[in-house]
Short mmCIF file of C-alpha atoms and ligand atoms in Angstrom, two decimals:
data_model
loop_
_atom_site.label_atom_id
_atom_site.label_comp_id
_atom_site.label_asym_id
_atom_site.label_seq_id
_atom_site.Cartn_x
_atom_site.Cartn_y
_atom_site.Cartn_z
CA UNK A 827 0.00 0.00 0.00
CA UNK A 828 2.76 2.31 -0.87
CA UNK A 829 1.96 6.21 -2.49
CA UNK A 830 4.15 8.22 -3.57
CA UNK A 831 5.49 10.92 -1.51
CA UNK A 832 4.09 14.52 -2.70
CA UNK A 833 4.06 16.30 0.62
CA UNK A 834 6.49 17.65 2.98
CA UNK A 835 6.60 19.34 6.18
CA UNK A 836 9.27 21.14 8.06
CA UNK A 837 9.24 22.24 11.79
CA UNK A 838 10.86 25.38 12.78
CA UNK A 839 10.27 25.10 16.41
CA UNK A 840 11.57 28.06 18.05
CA UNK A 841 9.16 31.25 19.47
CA UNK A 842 9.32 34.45 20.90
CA UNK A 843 7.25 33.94 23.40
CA UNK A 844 5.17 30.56 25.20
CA UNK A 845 1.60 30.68 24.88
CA UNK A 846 -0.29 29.67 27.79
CA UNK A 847 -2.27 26.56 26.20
CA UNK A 848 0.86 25.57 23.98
CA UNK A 849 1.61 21.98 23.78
CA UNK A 850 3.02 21.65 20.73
CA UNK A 851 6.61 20.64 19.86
CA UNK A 852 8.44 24.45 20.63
CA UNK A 853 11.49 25.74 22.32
CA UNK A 854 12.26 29.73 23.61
CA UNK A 855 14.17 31.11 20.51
CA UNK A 856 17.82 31.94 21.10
CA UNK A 857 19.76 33.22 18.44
CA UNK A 858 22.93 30.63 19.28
CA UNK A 859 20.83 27.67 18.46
CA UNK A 860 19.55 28.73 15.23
CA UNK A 861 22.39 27.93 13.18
CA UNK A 862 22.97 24.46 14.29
CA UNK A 863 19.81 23.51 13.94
CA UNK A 864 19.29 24.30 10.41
CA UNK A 865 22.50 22.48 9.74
CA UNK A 866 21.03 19.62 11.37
CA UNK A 867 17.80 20.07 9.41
CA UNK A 868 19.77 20.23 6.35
CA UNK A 869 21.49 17.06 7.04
CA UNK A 870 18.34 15.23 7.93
CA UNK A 871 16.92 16.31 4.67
CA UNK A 872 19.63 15.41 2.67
CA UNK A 873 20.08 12.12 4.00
CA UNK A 874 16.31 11.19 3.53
CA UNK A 875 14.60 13.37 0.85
CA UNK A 876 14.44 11.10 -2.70
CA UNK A 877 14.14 13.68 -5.28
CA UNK A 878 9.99 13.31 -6.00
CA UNK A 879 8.41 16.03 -6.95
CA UNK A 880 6.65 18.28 -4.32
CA UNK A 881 3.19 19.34 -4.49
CA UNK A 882 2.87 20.64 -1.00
CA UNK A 883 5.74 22.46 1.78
CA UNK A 884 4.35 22.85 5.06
CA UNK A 885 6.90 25.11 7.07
CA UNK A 886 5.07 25.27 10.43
CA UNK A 887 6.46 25.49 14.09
CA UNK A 888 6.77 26.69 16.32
CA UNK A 889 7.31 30.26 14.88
CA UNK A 890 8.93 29.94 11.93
CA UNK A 891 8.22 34.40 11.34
CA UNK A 892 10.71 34.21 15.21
CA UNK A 893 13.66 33.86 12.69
CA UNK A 894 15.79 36.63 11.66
CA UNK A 895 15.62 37.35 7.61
CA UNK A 896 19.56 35.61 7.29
CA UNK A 897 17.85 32.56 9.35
CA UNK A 898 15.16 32.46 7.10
CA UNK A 899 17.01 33.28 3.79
CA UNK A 900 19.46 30.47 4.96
CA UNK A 901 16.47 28.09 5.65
CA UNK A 902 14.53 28.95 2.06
CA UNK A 903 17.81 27.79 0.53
CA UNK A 904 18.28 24.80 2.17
CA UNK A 905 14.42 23.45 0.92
CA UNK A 906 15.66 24.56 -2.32
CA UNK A 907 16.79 21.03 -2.71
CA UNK A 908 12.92 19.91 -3.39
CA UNK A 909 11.78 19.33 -7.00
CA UNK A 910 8.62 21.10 -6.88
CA UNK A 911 5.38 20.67 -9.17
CA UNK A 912 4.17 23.78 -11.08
CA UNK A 913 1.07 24.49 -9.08
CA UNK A 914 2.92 23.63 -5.79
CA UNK A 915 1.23 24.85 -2.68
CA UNK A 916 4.14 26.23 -0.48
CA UNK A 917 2.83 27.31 3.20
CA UNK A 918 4.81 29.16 6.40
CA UNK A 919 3.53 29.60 9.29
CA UNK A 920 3.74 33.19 10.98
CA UNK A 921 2.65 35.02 14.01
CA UNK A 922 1.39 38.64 13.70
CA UNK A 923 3.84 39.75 16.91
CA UNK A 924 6.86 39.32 14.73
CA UNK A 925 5.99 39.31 10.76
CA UNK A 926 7.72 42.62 8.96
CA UNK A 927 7.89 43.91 5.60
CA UNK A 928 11.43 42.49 4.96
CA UNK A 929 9.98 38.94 5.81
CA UNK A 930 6.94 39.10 3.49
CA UNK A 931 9.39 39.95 0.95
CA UNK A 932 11.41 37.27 0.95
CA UNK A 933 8.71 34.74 1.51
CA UNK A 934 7.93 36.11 -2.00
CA UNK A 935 11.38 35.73 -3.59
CA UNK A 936 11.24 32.29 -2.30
CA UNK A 937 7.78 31.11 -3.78
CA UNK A 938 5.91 31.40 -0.94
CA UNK A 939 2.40 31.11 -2.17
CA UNK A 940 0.54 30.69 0.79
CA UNK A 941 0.30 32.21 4.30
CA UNK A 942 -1.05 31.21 7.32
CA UNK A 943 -1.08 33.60 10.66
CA UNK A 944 -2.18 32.15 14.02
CA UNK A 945 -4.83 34.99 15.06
CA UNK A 946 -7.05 33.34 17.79
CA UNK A 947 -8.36 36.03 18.96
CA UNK A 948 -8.76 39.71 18.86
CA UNK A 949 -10.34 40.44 22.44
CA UNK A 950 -8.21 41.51 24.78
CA UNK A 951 -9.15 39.27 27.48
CA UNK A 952 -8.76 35.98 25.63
CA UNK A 953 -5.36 37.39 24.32
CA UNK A 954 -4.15 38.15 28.09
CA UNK A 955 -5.59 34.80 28.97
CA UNK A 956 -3.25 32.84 25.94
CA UNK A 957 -0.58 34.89 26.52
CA UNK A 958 -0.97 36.67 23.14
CA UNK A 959 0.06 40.15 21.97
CA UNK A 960 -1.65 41.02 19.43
CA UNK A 961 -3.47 44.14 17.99
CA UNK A 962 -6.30 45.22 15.14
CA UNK A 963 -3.76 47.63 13.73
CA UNK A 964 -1.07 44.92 13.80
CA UNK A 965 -3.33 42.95 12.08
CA UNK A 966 -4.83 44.78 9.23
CA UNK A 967 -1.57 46.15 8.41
CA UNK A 968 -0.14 43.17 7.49
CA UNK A 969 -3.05 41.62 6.36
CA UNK A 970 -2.63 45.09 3.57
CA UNK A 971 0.76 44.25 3.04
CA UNK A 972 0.21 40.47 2.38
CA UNK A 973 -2.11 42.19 -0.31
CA UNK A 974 -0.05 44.60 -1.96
CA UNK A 975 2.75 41.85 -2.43
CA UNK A 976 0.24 39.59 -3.90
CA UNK A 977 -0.45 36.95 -1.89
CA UNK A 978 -3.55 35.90 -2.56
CA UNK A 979 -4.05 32.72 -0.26
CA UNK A 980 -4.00 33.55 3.13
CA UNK A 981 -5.64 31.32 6.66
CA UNK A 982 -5.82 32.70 9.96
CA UNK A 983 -6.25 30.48 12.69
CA UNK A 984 -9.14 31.04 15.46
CA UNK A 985 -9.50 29.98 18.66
CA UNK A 986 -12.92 29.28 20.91
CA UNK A 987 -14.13 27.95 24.04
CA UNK A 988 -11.68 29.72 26.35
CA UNK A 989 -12.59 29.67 30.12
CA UNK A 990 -12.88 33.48 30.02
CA UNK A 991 -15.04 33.95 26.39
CA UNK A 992 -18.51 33.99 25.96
CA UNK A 993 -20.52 33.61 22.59
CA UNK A 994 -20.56 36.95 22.20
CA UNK A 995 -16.95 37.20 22.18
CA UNK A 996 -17.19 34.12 19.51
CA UNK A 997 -19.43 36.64 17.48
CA UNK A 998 -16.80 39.40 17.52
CA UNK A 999 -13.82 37.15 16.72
CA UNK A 1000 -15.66 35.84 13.74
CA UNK A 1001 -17.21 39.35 12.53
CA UNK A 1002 -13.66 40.22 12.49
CA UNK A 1003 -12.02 37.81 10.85
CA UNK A 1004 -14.75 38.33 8.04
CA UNK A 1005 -13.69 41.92 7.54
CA UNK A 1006 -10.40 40.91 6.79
CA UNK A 1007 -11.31 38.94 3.91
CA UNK A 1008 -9.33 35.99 3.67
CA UNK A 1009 -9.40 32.86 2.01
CA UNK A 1010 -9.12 29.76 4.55
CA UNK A 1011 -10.02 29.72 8.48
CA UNK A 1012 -9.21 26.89 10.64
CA UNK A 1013 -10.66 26.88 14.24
CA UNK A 1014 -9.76 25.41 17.27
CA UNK A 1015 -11.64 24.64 20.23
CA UNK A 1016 -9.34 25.55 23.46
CA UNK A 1017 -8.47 21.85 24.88
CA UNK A 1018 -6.38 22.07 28.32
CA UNK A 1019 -3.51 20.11 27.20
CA UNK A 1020 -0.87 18.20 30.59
CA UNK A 1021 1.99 20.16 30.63
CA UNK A 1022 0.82 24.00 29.48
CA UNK A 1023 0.68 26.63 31.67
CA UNK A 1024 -3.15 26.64 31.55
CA UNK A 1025 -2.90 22.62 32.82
CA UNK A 1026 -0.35 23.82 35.83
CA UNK A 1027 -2.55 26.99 36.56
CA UNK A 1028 -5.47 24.50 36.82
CA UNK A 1029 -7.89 25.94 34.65
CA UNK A 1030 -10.40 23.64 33.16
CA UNK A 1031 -12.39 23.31 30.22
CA UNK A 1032 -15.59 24.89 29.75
CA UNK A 1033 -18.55 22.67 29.35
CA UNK A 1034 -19.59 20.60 26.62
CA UNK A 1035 -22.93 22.80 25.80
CA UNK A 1036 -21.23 25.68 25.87
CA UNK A 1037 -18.59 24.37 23.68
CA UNK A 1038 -21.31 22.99 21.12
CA UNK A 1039 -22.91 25.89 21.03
CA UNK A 1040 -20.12 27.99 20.18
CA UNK A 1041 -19.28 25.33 17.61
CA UNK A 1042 -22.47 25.35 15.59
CA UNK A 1043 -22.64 29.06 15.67
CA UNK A 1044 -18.77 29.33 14.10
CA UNK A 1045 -20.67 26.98 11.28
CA UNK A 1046 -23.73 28.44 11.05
CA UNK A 1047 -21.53 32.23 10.38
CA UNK A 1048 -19.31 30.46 8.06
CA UNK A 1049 -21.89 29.38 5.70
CA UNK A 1050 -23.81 32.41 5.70
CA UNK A 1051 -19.98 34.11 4.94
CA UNK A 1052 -19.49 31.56 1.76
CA UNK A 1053 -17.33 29.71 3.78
CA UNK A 1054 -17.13 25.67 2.70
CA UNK A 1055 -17.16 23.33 5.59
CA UNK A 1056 -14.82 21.00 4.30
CA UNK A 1057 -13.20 19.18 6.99
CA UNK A 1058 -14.75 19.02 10.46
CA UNK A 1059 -12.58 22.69 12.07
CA UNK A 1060 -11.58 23.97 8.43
CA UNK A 1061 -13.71 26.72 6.41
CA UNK A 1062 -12.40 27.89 2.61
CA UNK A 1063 -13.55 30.31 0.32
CA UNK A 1064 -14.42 28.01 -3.11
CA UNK A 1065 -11.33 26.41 -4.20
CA UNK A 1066 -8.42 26.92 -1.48
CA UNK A 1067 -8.81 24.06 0.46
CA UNK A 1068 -5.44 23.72 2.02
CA UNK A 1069 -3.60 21.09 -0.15
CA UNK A 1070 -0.84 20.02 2.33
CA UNK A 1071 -3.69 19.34 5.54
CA UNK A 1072 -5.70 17.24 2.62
CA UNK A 1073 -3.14 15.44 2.54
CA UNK A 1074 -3.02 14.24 6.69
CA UNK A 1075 -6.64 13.74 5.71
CA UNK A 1076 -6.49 11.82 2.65
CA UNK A 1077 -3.96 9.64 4.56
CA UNK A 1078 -1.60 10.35 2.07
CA UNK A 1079 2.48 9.93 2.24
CA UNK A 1080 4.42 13.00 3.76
CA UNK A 1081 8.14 13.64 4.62
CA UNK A 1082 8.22 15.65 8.38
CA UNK A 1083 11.88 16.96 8.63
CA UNK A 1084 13.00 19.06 11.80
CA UNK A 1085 12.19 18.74 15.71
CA UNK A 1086 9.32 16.40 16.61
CA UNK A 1087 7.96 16.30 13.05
CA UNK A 1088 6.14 13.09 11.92
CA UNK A 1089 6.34 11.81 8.64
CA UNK A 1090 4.44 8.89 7.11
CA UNK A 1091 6.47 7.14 4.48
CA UNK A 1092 4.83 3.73 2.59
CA UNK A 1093 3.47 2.14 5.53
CA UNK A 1094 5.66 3.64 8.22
CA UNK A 1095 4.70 5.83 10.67
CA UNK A 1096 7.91 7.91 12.05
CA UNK A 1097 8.41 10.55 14.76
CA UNK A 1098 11.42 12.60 15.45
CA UNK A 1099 13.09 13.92 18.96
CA UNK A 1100 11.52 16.33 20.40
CA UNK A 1101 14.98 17.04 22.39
CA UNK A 1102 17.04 19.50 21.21
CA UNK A 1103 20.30 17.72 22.20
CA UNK A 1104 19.51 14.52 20.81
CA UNK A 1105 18.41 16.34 17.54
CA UNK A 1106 21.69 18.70 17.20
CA UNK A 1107 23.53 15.19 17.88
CA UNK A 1108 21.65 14.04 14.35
CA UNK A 1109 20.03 11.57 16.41
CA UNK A 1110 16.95 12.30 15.02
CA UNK A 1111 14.25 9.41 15.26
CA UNK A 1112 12.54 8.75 17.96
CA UNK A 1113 9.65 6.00 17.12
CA UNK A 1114 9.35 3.89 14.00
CA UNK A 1115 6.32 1.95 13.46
CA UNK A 1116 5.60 -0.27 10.34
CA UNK A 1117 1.90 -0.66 10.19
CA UNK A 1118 -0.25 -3.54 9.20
CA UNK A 1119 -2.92 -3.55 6.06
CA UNK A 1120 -5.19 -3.19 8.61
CA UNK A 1121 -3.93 -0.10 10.97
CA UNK A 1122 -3.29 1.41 7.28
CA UNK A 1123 -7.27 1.29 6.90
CA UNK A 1124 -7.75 2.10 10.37
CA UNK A 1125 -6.34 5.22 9.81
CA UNK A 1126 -7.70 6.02 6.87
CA UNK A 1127 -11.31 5.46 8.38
CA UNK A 1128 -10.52 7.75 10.94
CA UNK A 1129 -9.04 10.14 8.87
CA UNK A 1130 -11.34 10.47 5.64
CA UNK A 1131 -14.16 10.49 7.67
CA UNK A 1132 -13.37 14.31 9.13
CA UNK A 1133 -14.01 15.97 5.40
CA UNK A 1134 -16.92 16.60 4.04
CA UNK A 1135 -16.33 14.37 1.31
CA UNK A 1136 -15.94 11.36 3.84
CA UNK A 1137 -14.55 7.59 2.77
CA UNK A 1138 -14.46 6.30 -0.53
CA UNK A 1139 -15.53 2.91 -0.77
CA UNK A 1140 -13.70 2.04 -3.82
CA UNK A 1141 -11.52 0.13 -1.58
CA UNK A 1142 -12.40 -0.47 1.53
CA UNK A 1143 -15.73 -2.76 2.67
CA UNK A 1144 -17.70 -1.33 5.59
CA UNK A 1145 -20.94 -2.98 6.54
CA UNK A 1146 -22.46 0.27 8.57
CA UNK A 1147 -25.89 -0.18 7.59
CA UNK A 1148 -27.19 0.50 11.21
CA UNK A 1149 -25.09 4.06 11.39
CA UNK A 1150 -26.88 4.63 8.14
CA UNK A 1151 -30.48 3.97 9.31
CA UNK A 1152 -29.57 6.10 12.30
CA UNK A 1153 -28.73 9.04 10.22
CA UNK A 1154 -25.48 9.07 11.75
CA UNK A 1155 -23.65 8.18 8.36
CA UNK A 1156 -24.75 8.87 4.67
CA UNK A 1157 -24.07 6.70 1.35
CA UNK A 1158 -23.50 8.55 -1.76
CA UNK A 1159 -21.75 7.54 -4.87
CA UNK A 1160 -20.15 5.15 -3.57
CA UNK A 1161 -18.91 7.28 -0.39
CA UNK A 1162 -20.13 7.06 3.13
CA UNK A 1163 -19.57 10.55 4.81
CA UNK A 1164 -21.02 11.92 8.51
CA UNK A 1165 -23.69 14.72 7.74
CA UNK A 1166 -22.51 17.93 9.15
CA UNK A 1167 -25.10 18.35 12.01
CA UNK A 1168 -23.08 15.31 13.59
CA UNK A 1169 -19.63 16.42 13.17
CA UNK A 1170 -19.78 17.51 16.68
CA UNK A 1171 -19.67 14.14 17.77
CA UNK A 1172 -17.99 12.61 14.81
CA UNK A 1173 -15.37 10.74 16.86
CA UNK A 1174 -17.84 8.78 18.38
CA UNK A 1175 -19.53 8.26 14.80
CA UNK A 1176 -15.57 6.85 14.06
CA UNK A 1177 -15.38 4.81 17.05
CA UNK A 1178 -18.73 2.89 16.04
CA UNK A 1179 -17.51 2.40 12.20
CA UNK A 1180 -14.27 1.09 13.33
CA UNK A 1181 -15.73 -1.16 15.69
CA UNK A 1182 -18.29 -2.23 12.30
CA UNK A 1183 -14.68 -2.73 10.55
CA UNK A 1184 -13.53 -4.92 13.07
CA UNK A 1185 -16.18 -7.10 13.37
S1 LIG B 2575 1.05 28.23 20.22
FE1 LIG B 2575 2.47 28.53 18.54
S2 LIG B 2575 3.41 30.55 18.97
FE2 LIG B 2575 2.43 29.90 20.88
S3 LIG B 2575 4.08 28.87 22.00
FE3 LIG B 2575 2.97 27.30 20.86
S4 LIG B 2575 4.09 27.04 18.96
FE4 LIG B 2575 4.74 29.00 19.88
#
């Protein structure tokens, strides 16, 4: 069951500063560190990488915006290695607290065609309560300048169901984030992760209503925005879907290079260090896991079954006739797919089918 590898990501894992729900694979940035790492990176690359042609680069962190413009120039050129399709879809990652001119500019010279800022919020309360620093002017000033250079495919990412927000906060968030016009929105709902400052400050999770309700309101504004639902947290204007997250969906092959990245290569399932030490010492894998035929479905099941286009059935044989009579799955052209109104509790929905697919 082998595909061939069209995907890539990269983790650039350093940041200015910690946000207080961050879990996520990062480290304080300090300028020393930099350039070893990207030598490591660039011998991890080169010692894996086949030639194929790319049709997706990820760069995410992290912060990959936290480096300085030689960093960055110095990291465009070592991905300069990939053979890249015509149409590729190249992404990086950036925060609004440290994304300049300069940086835009050389995104540009590099074929960066696609950007996507982590926003989460633009109330001041939820911002003090992630540890966020971020402001309107900030915001549509480099939204303008994104515009002017001619990027044209831009996502912002938004947060919800903080402790301290209520729906009408939701509302706000959302009203702005369709004033600034932008092509792809992926939300998050605030899970208290162990091990983030939220987690040691014991805050908890708000409730399961509340959460739901904020939920089907961030759907029911999307759609009346033009916004397609197509996977169960990500909204896109009419054809910029993101390519490269498709592609986690779709179950398809990817190459993860850098600090903690995963990559999923024929039937393997890898993970990298997420120590700095052991990944400056090029010892770079942490976990290598062959899958069966069977885990390879497995995940695909799980997977497919978060877009809106759902499981093709080409290939797989799932006998889910009761989830179908309960209206918690639907069969078309030869597709099973969860109907939106359940996407709330798809992973229940997922739990049933794979139970169904092992008998
Ligand atoms: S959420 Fe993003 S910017 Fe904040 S600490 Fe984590 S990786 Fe860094």
């Amino acid at each position: 069951m082998k595909s061939k590898i069209t995907n890539c990501y990269i983790h650039i894992p350093f940041c200015n500063t910690i946000c207080s729900y961050c879990d996520f694979c990062k480290l304080y940035y300090v300028d020393k560190y930099i350039d070893k790492y990207l030598d490591k990176l660039e011998e991890e690359i080169n010692s894996i990488y086949q030639g194929e042609v790319l049709e997706t680069i990820y760069i995410g962190g992290g912060t990959p915006s936290s480096l300085n413009i030689k960093q960055l120039e110095r990291l465009f050129n070592i991905l300069e290695v990939f053979k890249r399709s015509k149409d590729i879809e190249f992404t990086i990652e950036s925060n609004f607290e440290n994304i300049t001119k300069e940086k835009l500019l050389l995104y540009k010279k590099y074929g960066i065609n696609r950007l996507s800022f982590g926003l989460e919020s633009i109330s001041k309360k939820n911002l003090e309560f992630l540890n966020r620093n971020i402001s309107k002017e900030k915001i549509n000033d480099t939204i303008s300048i994104c515009r002017e250079l001619g990027f044209n495919n831009i996502n912002v990412d938004l947060m919800y169901a903080l402790p301290v927000e209520t729906i009408e906060d939701v509302k706000d968030d959302l009203n702005y984030i369709f004033s600034l016009d932008i092509e792809h929105i992926s939300t998050y709902s605030l899970i208290i992760e162990d091990h983030t400052i939220l987690k040691i400050n014991n805050i908890k999770n708000i409730s399961e209503d509340l959460d739901y309700e904020m939920y089907k309101l961030i759907c029911k504004e999307m759609l009346n925005h033009n916004y397609e639902h197509y996977e169960i947290s990500n909204f896109s204007k009419p054809g910029y879907y993101s390519k490269h997250n498709l592609c986690y969906w779709n179950n398809d092959n990817y190459y993860g290079f850098g600090l903690g990245a995963s990559s999923y290569l024929g039937n393997r399932r890898i993970t990298n260090t997420r120590s700095l030490n052991k990944y400056l010492d090029g010892k770079y894998i942490l976990e290598d896991i062959e899958l069966s035929d069977k885990e390879v479905i497995e995940y695909k099941i799980m997977l497919n079954l978060r877009k809106a286009e759902g499981i093709s059935l080409d290939e797989i044989d799932l006998d889910v006739d009761d989830l179908i009579k309960e209206g918690l799955l639907i069969r078309y052209n030869n597709h099973l797919r969860i109907p939106e109104d359940k996407w709330y509790i798809s992973n229940e929905i997922i739990i049933r089918v794979l139970e169904d697919y092992n008998g």
